[in-house]
mmCIF file of C-alpha atoms and ligand atoms in Angstrom:
data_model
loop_
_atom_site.group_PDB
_atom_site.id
_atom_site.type_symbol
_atom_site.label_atom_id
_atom_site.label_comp_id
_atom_site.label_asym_id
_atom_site.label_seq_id
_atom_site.Cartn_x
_atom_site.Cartn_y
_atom_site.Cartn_z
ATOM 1 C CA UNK A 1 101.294 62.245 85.238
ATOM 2 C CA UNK A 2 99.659 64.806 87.139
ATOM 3 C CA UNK A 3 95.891 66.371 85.120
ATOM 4 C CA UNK A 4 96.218 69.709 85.575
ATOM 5 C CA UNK A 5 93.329 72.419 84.939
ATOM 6 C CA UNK A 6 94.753 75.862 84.590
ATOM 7 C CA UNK A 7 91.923 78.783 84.115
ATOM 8 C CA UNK A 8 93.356 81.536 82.583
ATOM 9 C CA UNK A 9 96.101 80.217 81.140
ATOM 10 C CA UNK A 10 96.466 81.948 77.816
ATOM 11 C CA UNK A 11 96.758 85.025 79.651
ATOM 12 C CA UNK A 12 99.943 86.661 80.867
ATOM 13 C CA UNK A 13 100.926 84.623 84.111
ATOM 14 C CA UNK A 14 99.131 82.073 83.388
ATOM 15 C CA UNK A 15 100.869 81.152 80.217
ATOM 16 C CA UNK A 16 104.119 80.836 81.668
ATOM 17 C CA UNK A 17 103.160 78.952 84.473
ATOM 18 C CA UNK A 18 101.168 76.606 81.890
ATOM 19 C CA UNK A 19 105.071 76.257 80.246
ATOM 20 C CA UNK A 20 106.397 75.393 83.571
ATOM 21 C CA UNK A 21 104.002 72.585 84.336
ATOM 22 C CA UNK A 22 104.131 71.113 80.553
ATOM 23 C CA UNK A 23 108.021 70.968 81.131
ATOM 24 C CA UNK A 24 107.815 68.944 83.915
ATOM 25 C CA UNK A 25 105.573 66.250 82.694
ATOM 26 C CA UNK A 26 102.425 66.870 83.926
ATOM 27 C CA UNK A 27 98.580 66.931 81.368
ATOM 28 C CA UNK A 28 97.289 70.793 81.169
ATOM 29 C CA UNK A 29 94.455 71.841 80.259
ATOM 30 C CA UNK A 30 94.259 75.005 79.168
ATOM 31 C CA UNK A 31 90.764 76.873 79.627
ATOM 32 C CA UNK A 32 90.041 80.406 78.262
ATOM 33 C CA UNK A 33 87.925 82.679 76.867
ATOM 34 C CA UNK A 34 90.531 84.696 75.554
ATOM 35 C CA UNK A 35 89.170 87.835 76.914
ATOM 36 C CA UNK A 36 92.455 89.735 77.775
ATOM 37 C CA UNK A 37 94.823 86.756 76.965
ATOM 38 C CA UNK A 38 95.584 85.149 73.288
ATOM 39 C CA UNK A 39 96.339 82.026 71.729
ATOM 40 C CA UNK A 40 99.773 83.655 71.135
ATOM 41 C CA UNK A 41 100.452 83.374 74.520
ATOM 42 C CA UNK A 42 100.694 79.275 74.408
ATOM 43 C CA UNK A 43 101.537 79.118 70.310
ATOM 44 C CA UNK A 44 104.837 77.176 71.013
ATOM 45 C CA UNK A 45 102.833 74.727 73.607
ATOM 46 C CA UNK A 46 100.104 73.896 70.718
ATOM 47 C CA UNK A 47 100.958 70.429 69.682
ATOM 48 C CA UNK A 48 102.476 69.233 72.836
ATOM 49 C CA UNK A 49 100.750 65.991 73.726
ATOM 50 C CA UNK A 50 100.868 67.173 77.361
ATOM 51 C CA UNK A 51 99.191 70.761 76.008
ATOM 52 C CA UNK A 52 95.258 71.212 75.665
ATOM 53 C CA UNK A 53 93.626 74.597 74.930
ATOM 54 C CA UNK A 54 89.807 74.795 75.536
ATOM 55 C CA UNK A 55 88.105 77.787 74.588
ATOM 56 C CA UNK A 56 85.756 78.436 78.019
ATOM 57 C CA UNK A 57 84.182 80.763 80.107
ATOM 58 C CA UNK A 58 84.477 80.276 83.832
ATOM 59 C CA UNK A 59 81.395 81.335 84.320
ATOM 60 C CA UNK A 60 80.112 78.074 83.065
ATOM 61 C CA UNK A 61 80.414 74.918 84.594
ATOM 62 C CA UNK A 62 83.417 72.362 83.264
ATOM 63 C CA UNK A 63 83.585 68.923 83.908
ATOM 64 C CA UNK A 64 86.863 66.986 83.338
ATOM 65 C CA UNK A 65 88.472 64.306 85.597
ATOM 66 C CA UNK A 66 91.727 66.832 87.573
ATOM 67 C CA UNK A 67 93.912 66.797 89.944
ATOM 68 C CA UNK A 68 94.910 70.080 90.742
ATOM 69 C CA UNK A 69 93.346 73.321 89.509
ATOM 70 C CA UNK A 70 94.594 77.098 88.911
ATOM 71 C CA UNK A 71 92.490 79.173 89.106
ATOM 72 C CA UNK A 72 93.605 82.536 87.099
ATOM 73 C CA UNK A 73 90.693 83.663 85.221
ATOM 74 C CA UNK A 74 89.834 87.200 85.784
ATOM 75 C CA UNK A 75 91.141 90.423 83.529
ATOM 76 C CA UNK A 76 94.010 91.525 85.700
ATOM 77 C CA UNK A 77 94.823 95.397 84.312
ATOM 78 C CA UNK A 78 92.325 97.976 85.842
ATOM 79 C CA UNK A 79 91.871 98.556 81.943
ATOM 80 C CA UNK A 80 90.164 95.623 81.038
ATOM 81 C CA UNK A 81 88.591 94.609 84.657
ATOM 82 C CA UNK A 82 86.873 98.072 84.146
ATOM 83 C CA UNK A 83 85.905 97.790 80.629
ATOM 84 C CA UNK A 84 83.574 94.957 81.833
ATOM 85 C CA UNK A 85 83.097 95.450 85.409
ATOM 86 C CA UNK A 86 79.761 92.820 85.591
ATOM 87 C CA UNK A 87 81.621 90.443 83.612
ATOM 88 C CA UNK A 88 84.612 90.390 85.727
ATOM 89 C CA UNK A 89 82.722 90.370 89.390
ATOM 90 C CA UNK A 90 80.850 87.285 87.663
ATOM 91 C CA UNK A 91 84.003 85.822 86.497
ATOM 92 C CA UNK A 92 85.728 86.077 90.300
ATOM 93 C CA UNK A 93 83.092 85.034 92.095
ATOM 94 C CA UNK A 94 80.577 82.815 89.841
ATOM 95 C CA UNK A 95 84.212 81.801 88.429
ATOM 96 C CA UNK A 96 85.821 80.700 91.546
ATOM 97 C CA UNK A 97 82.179 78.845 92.533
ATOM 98 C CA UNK A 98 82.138 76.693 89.620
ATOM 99 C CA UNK A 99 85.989 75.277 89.864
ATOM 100 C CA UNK A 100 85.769 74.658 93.570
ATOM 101 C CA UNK A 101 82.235 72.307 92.573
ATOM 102 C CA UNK A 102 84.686 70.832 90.292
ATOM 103 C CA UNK A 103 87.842 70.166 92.766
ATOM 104 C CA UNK A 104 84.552 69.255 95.077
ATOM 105 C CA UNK A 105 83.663 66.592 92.860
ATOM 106 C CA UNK A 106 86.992 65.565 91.882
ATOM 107 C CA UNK A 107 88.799 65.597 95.071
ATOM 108 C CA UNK A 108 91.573 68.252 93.335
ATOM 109 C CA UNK A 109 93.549 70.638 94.856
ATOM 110 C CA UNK A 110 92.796 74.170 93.932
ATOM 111 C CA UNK A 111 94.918 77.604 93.715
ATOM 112 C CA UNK A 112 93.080 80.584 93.665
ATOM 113 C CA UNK A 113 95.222 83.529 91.946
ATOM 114 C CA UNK A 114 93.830 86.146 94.801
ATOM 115 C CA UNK A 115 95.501 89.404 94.517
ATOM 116 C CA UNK A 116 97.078 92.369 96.874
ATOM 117 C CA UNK A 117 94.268 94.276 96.079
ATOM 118 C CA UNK A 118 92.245 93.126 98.436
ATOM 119 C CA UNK A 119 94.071 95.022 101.246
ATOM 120 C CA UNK A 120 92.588 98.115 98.787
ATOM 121 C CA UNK A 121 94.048 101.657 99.588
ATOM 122 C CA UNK A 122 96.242 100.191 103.002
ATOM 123 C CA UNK A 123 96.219 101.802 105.977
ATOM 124 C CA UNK A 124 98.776 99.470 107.095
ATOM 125 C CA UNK A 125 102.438 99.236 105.911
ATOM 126 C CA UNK A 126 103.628 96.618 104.838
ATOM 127 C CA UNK A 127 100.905 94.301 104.105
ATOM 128 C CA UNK A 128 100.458 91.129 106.051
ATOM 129 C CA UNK A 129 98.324 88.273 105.262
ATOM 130 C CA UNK A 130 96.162 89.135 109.024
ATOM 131 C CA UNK A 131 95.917 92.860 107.536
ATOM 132 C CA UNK A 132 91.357 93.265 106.797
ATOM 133 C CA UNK A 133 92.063 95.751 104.300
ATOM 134 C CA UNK A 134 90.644 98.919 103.281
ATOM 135 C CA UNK A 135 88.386 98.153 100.108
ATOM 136 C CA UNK A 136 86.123 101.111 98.702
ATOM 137 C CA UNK A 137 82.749 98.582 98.069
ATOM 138 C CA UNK A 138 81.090 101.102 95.457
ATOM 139 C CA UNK A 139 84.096 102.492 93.422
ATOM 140 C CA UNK A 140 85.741 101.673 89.917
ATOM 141 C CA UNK A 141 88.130 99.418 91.355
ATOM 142 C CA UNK A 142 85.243 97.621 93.584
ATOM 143 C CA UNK A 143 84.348 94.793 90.605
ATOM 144 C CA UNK A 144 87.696 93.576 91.103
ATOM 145 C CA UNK A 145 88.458 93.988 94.806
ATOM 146 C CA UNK A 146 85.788 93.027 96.171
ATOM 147 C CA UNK A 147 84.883 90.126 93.259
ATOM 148 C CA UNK A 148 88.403 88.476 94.596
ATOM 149 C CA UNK A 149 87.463 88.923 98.248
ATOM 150 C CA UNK A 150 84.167 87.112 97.580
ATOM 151 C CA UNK A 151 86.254 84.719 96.042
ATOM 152 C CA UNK A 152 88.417 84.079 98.759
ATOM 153 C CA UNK A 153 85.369 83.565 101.087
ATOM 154 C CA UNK A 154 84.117 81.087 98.903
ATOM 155 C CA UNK A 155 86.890 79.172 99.151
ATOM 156 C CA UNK A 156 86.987 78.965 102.645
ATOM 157 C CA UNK A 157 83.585 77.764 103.109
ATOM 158 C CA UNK A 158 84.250 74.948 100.389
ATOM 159 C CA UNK A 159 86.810 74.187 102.838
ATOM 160 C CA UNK A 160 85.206 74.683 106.292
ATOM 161 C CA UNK A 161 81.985 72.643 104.887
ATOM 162 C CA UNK A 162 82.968 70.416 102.101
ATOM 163 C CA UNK A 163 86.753 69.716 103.253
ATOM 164 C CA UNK A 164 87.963 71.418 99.905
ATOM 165 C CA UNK A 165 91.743 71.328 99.847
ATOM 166 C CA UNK A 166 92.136 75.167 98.888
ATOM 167 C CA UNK A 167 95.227 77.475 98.386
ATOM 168 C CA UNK A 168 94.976 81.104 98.451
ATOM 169 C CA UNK A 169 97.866 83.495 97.834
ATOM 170 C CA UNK A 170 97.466 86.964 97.073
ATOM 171 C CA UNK A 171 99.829 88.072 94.492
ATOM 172 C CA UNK A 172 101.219 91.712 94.309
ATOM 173 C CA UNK A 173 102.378 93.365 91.285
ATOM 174 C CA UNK A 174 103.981 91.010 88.651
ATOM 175 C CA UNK A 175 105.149 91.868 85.588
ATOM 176 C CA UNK A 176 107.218 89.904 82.513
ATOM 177 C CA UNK A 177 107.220 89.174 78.756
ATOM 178 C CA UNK A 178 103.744 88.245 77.091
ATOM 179 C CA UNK A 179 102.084 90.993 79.064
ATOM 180 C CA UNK A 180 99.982 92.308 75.975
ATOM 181 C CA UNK A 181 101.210 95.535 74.547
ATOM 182 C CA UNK A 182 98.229 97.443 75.315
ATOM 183 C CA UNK A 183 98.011 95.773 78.789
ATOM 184 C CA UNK A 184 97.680 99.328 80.226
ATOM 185 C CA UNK A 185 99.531 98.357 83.834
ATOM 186 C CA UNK A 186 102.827 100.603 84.571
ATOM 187 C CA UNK A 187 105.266 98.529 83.695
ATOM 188 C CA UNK A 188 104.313 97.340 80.308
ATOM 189 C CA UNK A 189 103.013 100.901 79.528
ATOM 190 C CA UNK A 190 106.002 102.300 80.754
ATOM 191 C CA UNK A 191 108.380 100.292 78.393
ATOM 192 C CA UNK A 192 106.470 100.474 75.647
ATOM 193 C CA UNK A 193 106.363 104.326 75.560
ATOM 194 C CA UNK A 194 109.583 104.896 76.208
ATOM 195 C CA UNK A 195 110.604 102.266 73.552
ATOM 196 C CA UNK A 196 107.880 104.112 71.082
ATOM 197 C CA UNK A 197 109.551 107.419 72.563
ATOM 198 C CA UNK A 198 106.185 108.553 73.388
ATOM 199 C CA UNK A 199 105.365 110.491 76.442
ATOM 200 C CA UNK A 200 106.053 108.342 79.577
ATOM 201 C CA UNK A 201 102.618 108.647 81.487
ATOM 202 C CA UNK A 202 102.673 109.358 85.430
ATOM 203 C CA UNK A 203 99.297 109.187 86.922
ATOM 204 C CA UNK A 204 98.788 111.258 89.702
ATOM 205 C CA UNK A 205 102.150 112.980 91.347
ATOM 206 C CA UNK A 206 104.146 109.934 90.995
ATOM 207 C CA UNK A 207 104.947 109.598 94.618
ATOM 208 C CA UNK A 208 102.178 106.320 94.678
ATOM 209 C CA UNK A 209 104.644 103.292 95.666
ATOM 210 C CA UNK A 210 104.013 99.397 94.271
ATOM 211 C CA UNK A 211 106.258 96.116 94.723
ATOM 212 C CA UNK A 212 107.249 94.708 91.562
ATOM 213 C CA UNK A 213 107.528 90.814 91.083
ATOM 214 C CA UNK A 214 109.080 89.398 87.911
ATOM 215 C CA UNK A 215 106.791 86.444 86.662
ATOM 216 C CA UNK A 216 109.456 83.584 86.718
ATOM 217 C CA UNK A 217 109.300 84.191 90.649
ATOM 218 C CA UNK A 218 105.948 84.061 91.151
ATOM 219 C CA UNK A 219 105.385 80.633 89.268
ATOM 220 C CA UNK A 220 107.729 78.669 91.353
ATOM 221 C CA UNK A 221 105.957 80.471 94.591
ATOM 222 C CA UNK A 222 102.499 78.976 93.225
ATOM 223 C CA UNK A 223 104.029 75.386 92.334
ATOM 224 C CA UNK A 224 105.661 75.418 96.025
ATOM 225 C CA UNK A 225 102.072 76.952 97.001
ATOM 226 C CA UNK A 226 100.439 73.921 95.456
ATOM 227 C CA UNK A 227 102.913 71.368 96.598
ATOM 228 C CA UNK A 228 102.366 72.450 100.243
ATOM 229 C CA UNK A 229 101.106 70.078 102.907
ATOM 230 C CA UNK A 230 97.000 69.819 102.817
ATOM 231 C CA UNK A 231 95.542 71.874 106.087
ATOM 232 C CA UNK A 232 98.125 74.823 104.571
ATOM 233 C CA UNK A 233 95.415 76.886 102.796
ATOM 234 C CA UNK A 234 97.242 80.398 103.153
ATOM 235 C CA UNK A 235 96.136 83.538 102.629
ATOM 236 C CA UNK A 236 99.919 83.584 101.650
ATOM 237 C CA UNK A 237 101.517 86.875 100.049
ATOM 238 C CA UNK A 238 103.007 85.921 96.770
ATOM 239 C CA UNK A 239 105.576 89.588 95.915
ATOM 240 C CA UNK A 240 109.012 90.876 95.967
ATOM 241 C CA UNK A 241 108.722 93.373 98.979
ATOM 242 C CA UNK A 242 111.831 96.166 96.535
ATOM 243 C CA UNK A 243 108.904 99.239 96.550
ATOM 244 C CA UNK A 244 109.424 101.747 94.258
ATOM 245 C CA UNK A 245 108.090 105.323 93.558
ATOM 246 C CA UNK A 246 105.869 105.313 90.130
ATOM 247 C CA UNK A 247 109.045 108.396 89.618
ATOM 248 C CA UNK A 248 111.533 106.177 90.397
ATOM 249 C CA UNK A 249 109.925 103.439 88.080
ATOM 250 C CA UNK A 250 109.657 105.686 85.059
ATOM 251 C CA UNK A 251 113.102 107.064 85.709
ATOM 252 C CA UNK A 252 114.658 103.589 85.677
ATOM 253 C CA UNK A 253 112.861 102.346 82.386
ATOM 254 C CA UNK A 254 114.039 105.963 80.439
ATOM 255 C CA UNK A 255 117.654 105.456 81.607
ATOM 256 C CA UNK A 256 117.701 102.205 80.609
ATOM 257 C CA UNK A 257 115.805 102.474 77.268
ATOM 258 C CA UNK A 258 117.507 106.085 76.395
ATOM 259 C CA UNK A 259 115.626 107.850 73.438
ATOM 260 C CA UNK A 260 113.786 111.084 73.085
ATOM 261 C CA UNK A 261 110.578 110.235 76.089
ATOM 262 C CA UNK A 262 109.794 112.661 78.763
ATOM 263 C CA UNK A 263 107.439 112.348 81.609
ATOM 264 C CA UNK A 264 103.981 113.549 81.325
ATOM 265 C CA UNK A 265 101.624 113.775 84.384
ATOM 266 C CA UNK A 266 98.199 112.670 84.192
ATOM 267 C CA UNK A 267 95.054 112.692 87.106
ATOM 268 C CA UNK A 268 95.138 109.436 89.008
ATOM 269 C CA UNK A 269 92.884 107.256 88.828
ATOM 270 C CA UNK A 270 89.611 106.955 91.766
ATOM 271 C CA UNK A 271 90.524 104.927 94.669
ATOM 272 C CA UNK A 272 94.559 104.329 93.243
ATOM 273 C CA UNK A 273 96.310 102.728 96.283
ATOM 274 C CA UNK A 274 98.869 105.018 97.825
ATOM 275 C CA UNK A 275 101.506 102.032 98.669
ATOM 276 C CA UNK A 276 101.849 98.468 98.524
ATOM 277 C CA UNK A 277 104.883 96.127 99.751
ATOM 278 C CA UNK A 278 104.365 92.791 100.816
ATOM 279 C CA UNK A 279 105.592 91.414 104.057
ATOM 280 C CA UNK A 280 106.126 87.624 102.930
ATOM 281 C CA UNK A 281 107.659 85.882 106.321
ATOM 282 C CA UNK A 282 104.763 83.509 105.869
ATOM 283 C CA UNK A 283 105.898 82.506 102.408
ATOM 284 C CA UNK A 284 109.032 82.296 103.663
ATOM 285 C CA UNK A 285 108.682 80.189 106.309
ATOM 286 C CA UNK A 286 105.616 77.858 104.587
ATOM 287 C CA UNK A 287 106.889 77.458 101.355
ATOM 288 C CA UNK A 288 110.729 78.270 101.437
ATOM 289 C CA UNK A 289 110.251 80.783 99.110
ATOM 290 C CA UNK A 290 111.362 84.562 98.448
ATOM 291 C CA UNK A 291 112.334 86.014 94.845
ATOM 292 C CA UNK A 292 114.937 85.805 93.274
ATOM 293 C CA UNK A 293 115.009 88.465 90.553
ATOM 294 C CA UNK A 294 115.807 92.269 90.960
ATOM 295 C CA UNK A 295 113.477 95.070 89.042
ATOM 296 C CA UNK A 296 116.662 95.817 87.291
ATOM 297 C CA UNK A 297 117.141 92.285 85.972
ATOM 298 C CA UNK A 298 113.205 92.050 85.626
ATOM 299 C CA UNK A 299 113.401 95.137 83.633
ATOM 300 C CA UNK A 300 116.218 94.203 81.110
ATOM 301 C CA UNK A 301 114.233 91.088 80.378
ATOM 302 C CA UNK A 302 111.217 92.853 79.545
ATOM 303 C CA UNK A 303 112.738 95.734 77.589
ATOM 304 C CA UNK A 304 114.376 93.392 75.298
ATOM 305 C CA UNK A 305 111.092 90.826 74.873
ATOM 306 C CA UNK A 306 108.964 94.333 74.065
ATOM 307 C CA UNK A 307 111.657 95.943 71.837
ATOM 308 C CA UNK A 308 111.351 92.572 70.030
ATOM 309 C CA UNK A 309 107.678 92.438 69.878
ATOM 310 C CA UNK A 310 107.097 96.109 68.426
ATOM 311 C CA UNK A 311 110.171 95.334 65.717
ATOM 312 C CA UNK A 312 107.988 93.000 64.351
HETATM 313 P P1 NAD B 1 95.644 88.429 82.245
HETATM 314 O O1 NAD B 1 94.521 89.353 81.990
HETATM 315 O O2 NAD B 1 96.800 88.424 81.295
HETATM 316 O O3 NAD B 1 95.132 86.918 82.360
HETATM 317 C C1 NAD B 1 93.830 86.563 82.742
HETATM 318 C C2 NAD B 1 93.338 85.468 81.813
HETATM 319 O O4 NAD B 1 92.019 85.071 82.198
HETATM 320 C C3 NAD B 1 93.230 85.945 80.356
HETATM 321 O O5 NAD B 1 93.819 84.991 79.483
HETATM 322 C C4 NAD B 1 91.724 86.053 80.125
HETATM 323 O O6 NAD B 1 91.361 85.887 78.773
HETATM 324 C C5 NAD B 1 91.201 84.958 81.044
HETATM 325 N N1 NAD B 1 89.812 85.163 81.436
HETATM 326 C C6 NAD B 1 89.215 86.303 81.873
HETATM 327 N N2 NAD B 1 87.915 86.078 82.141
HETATM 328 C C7 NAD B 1 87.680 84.773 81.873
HETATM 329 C C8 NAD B 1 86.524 83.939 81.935
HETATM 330 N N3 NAD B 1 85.333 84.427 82.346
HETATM 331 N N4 NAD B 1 86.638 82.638 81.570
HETATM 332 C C9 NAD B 1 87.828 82.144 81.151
HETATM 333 N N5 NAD B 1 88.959 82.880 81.056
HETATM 334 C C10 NAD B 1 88.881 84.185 81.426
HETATM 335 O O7 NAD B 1 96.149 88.724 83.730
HETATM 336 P P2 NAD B 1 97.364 88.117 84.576
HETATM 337 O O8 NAD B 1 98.228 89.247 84.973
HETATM 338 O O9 NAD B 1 97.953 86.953 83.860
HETATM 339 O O10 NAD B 1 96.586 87.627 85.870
HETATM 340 C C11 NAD B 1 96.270 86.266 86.101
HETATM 341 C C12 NAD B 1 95.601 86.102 87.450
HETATM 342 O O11 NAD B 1 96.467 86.559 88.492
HETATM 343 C C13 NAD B 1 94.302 86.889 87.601
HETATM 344 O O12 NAD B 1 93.371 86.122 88.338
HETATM 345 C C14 NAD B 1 94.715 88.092 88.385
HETATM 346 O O13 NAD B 1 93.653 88.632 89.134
HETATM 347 C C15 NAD B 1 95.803 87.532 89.276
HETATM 348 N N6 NAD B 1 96.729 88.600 89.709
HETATM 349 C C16 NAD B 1 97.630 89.135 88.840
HETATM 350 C C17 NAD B 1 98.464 90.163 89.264
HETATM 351 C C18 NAD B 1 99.489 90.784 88.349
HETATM 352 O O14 NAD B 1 100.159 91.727 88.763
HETATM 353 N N7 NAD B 1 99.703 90.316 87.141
HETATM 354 C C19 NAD B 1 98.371 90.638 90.580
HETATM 355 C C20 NAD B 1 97.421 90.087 91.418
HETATM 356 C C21 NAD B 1 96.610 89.053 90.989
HETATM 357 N N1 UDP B 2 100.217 104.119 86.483
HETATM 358 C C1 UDP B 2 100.878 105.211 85.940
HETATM 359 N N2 UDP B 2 100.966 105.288 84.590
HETATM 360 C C2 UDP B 2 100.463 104.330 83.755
HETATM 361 C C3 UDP B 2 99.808 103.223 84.325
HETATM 362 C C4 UDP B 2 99.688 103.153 85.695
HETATM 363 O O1 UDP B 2 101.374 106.086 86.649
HETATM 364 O O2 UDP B 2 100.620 104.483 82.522
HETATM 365 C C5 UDP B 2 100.150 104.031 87.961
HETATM 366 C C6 UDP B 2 98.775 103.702 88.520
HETATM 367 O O3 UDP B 2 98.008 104.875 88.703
HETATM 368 C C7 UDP B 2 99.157 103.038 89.828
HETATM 369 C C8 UDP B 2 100.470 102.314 89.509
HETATM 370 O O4 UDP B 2 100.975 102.956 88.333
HETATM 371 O O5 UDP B 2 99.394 104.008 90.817
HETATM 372 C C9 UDP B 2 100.295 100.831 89.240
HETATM 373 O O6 UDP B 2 99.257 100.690 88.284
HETATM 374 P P1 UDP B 2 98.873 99.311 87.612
HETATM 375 O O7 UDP B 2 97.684 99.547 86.753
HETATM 376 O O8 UDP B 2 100.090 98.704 86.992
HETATM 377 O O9 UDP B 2 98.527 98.353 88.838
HETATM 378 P P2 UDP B 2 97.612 98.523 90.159
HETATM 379 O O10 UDP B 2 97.159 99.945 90.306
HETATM 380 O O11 UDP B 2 96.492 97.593 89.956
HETATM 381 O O12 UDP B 2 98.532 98.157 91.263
#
């Protein structure tokens, strides 16, 4: 039986991927402050004598005897991550310090949830794991770009100098039930508007392009990450490369949803990247791994889980 430290984990990804490694056996702990995730989100694993939920903030130091670590703190949605913007460029980077002193300590393996947003606005197309990026180092978006390229530097130098056996993937857009219902990224927003039959919200002209990955895919990439021979440290791209139009996006949710909604146009956001798509060869090749689910499937699953959660 595997100890298993997930940060984060009673937030949106990190709550089903908490599920996953309950089901197969393993001890989780469960740390969060509960900043943009819930107790909610791991209700049904409460009582589980493989479950533990610690109320903590990364930003302190935790000792526990692990073997592997997650590590998924940080506010995710430009909504929260900008509400906060001190708290979350301490939470990536004195965050990511204090659980690679613990898999120091411990000898664990540690996953760092690093994200496609540290390629910024991309000047190249797709994105590959050698790709610099283009981050703005002053703007809105700058406490959680460049807080989760700090982290990613810090995890290299635990392993350069202290041997740390680190895993980095950068995850693009991923989306699936539990994402909260004022989450405020496109997809949830999307759904729930056009469920609500409010005003579907475009920012900008619409013509911005992202990758959408449904959550069940991106789990099994970071178990497969984890399970990876030590040496393999990535950066590895964790995304399904189908890009999509914000248009086409809203236009798929309204057929499928039907009702009364129209699309509204709003001013985009500073510094909004104009395109995203991974290129995942490495993932493929490293981990034997590609996704599985279409946005169309991804979509029906969410539409249902939201049009439950509002009928409440
Ligand atoms: P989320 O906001 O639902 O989950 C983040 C969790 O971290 C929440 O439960 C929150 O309460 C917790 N948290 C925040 N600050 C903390 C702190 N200081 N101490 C302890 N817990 C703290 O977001 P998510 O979509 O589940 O994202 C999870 C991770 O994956 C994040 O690190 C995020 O940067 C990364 N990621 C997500 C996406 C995506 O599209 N969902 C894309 C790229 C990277
Ligand atoms: N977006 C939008 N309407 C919304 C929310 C977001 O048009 O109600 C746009 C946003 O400007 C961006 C894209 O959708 O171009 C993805 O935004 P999200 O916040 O989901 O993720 P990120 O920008 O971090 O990739």
């Amino acid at each position: 039986m595997k100890q298993i430290l997930v940060t984060g984990g009673a937030g949106f990804i990190g709550s089903h991927l908490c599920e996953r490694l309950v089901r197969e056996g393993n001890a989780v702990i469960c740390l969060d402050n509960f900043y943009s995730g819930s107790k909610a989100n791991v209700w049904h694993l409460i009582g589980h004598p493989g479950f533990e939920l610690v109320r903590h903030d990364v930003t302190e130091p935790y000792r526990a005897e692990i073997d592997e670590i997650y590590n998924l703190a940080c506010p995710a949605s430009p909504v929260f991550y900008q509400y906060d913007p001190i708290q979350t460029t301490k939470t990536s980077v004195i965050g990511t310090f204090n659980m690679l002193g613990l898999a120091k300590r411990t000898k664990a393996k540690i996953l760092q949830a690093s994200t496609s947003e540290v390629y910024g606005d991309p000047a190249k197309h797709p994105q590959e794991e050698s790709y610099w990026g283009n981050v703005n180092p002053i703007g809105i978006r700058s406490c959680y770009d460049e807080g989760k390229r700090c982290a990613e530097s810090l995890c290299f130098d635990y392993h350069r100098i202290h041997n740390v056996d680190v895993k980095v993937i950068r995850i693009f857009n991923t989306y699936g039930p539990r994402m909260a219902v004022n989450d405020g990224r496109v997809v949830s927003n999307f759904v729930v508007q056009a469920l609500r039959g409010e005003d579907i919200t475009i920012y900008g002209d619409g013509s911005q392009t992202r990758s959408f990955q449904y959550v069940s895919d991106l789990v099994e990439g970071m178990i497969r990450m984890m399970a990876s021979p030590a040496g393999f440290t990535g950066p590895v791209n964790l995304g399904n490369p189908g890009e999509f139009t914000m248009i086409e996006l809203a236009e798929k949710v309204l057929s499928k949803v039907g009702g009364r909604s129209k699309i509204v146009y709003q001013p985009l956001p500073a510094d909004d990247p104009k395109m995203r798509r991974p290129d995942i060869s490495l993932a493929k090749k490293e981990l034997g791994w590609e996704p599985k689910v279409s946005l169309d499937e991804g979509l029906d699953e969410v539409i249902t889980y939201f049009r439950e959660v509002l009928s409440r």
